[in-house]
Coordinates of C-alpha atoms in Angstrom, one line a residue:
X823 CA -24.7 -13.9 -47.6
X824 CA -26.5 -16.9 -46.0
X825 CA -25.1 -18.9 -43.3
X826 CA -25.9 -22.7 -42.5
X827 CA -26.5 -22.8 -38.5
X828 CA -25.0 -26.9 -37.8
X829 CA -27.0 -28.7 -35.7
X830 CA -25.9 -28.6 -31.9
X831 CA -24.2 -31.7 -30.6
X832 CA -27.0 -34.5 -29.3
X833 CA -24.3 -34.9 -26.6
X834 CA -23.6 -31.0 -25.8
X835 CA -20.1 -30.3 -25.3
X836 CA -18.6 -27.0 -25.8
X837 CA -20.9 -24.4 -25.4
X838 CA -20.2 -23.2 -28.5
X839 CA -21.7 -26.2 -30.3
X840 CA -23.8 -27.5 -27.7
X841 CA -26.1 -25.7 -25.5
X842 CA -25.5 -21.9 -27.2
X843 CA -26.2 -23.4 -30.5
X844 CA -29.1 -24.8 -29.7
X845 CA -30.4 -22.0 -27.8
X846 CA -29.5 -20.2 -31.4
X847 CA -31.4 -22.4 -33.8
X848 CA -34.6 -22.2 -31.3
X849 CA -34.9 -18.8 -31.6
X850 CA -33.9 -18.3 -34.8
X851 CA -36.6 -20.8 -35.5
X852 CA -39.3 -19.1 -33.2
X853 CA -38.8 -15.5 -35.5
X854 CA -41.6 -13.8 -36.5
X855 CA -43.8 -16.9 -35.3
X856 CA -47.4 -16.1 -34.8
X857 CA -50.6 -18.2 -34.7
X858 CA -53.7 -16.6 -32.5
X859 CA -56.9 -16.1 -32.7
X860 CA -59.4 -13.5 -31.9
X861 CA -63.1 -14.2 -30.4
X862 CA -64.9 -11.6 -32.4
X863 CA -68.3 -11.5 -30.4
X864 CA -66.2 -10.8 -26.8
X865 CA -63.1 -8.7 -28.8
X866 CA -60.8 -11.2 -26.5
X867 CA -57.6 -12.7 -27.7
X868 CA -58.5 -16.6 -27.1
X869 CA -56.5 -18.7 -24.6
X870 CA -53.7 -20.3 -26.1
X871 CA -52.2 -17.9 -28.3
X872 CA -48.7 -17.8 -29.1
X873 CA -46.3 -15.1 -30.8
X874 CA -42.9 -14.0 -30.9
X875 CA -42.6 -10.3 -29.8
X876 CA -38.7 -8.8 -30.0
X877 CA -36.8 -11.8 -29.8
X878 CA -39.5 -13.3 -27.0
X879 CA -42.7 -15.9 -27.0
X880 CA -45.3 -14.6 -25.5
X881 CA -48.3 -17.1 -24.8
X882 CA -51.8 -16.2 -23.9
X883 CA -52.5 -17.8 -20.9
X884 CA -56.2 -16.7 -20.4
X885 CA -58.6 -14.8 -22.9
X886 CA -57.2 -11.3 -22.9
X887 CA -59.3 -8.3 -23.3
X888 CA -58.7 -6.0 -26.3
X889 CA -58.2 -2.5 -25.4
X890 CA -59.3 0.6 -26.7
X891 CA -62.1 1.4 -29.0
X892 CA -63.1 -0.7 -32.1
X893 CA -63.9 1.8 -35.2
X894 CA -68.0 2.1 -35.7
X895 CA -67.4 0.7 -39.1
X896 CA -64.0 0.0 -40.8
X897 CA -60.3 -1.2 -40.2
X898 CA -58.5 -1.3 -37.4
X899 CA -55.3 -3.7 -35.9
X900 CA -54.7 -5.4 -32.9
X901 CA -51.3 -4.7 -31.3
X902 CA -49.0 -6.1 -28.7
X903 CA -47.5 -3.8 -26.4
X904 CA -44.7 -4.9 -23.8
X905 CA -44.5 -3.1 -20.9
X906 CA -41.5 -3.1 -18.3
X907 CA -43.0 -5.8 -15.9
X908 CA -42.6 -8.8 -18.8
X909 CA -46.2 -8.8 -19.3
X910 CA -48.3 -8.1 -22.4
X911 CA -51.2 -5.6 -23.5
X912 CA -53.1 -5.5 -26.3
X913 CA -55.0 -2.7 -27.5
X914 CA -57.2 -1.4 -31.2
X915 CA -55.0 1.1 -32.9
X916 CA -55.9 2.2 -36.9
X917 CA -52.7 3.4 -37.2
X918 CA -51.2 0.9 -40.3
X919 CA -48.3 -1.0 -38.9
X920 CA -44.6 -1.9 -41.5
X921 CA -43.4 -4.8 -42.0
X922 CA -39.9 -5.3 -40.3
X923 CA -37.9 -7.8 -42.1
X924 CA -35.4 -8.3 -39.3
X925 CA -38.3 -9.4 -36.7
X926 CA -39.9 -11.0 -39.4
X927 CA -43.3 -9.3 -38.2
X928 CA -45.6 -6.7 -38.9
X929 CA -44.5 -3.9 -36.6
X930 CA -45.8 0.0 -35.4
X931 CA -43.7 2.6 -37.0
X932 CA -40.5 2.9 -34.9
X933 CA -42.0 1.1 -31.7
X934 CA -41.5 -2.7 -30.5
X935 CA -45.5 -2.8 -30.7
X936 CA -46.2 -5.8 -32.8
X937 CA -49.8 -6.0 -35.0
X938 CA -51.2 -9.2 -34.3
X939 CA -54.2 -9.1 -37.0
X940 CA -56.2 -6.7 -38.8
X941 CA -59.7 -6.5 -37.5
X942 CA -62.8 -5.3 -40.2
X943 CA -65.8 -4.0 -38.0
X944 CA -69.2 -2.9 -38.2
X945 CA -71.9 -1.6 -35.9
X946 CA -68.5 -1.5 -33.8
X947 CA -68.5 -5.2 -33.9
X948 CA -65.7 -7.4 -35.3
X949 CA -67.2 -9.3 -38.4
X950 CA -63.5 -10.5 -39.6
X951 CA -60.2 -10.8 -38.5
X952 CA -57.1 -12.1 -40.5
X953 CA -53.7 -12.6 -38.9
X954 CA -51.2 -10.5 -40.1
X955 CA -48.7 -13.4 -41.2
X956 CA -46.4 -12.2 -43.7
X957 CA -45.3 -8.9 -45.6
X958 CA -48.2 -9.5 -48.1
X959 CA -51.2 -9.2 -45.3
X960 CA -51.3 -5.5 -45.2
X961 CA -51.2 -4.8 -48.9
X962 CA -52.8 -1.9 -50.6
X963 CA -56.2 -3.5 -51.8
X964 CA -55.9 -3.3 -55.8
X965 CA -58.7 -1.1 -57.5
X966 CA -61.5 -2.7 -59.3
X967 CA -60.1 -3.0 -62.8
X968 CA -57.2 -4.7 -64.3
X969 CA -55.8 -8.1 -63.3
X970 CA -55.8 -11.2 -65.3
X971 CA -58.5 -12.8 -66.3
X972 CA -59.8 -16.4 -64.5
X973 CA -63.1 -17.3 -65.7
X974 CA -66.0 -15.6 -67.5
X975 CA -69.4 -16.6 -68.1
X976 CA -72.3 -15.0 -70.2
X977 CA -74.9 -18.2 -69.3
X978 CA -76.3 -19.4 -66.4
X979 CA -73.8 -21.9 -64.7
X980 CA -72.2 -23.9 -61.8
X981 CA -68.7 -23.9 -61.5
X982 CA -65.6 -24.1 -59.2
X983 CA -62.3 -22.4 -59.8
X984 CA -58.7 -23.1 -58.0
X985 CA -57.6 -19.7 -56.9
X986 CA -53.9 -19.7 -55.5
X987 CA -53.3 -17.6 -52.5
X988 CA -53.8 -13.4 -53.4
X989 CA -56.1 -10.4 -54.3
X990 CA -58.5 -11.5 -57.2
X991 CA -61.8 -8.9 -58.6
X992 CA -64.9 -10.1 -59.8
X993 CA -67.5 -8.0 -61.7
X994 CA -71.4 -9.0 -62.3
X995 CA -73.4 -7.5 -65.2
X996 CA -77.2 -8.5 -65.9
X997 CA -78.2 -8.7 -69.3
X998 CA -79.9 -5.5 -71.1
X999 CA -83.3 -4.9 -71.3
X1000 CA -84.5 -5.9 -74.8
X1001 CA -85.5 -3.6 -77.3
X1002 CA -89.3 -2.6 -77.7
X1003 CA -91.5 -4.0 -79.9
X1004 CA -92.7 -1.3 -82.7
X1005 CA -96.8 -0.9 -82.9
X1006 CA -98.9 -0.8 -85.9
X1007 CA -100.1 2.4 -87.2
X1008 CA -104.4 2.3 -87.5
X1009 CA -106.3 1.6 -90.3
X1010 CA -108.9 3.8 -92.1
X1011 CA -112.5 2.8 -93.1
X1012 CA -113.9 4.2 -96.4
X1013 CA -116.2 2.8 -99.2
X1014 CA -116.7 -0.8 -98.0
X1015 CA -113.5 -1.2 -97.7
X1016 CA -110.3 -1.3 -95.0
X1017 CA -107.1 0.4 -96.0
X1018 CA -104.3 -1.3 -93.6
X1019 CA -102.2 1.4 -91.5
X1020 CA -98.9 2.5 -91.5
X1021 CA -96.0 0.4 -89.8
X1022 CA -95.4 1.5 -86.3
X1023 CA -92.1 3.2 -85.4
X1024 CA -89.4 1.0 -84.0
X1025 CA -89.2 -0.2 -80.3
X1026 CA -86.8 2.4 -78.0
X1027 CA -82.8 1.0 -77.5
X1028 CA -82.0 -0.8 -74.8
X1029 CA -80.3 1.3 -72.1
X1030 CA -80.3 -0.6 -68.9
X1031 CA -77.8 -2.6 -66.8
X1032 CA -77.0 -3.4 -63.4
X1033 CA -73.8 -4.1 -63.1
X1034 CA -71.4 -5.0 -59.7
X1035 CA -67.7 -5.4 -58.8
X1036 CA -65.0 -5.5 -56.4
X1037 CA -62.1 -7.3 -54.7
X1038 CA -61.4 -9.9 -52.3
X1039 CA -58.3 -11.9 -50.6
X1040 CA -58.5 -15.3 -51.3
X1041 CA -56.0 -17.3 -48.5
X1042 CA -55.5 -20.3 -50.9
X1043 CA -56.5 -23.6 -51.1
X1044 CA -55.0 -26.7 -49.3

């Protein structure tokens, strides 16, 4: 069942269609709501950042530190972690987080510890970070085989494709080395005269190629 929320009164009266019912729609509005962003070189969460955590905004007044220890090489997420003074932490945990459809957020199994993003690093340095938006951010990356086809090319070319929002594979091959050219067998000399030689045998089969593949999350195009 879906309800329709009414809009409060512009004039509040009762509290039941003024002032509660706006205090309803705003946080049924603010669910789930996330937009931050992570400076990768100082692993900070920038100044600014907003998200709703349980049922409360919680706003990023100053670049915040990232606790823990960022993986060598590898995933990781960022989580928010409430503590019993109001305030906020934040902190690198591996540990993949489930989506909660009621908080509308990604969330750590059975704790109030919201992941903010999902951090790839290397050299223990962040090198991408993607905000964990919706329940298809944390999806099991699909293997390198299957899918439907967008575009192929055997030629040399220039092109651009729309891609709508999801996982897509590409795969590169190069082109086989070409077969060998036969030789000529040699010729014998006898009497004045020059007998041709033999055909040569033919040239070996081709046998090399370089190919390459894999996957990527493409966020869509405006």
């Amino acid at each position: 069942m879906i309800s329709i929320l009414q809009r409060p009164d512009q004039a509040p009266g009762s509290s039941t269609t003024g002032y509660m019912l706006q205090n309803t729609n705003m946080c049924m509005g603010d669910t789930g709501m996330i937009n931050v962003t992570l400076d990768k070189a100082n692993g900070k969460l920038v100044q600014g950042s907003v998200f709703e955590l349980n049922g409360h905004l919680a706003r990023v007044v100053e670049d915040t530190m990232v606790g823990g220890v960022i993986p060598r090489e590898g995933r990781t997420y960022i989580y928010a972690v409430p503590d019993v003074n109001n305030t906020v932490g934040l902190v690198y945990n591996a540990t993949a987080p489930e989506w909660n459809p009621t908080k509308g957020g990604w969330y750590g199994v059975n704790t109030n510890n919201r992941a903010l993003m999902v951090v790839f690093s290397s050299n223990q340095q962040a090198v991408l970070a993607h905000t964990l938006i919706n329940e298809l951010d944390v999806a099991t990356v699909p293997p390198n085989a299957g899918g439907v086809l967008v575009e192929a090319f055997n030629v040399r070319t220039h092109t651009s494709v729309h891609l709508d929002v999801g996982w897509y594979r590409y795969a590169m091959a190069s082109g086989a080395t070409g077969n060998g050219q036969g030789g000529f067998g040699g010729g014998t000399v006898g009497g004045g005269a020059i007998s041709p030689g033999g055909a040569g045998g033919g040239g070996g089969v081709a046998n090399i190629r370089n190919t390459i593949g894999g996957v990527f999350f493409h966020e869509g195009e405006a």
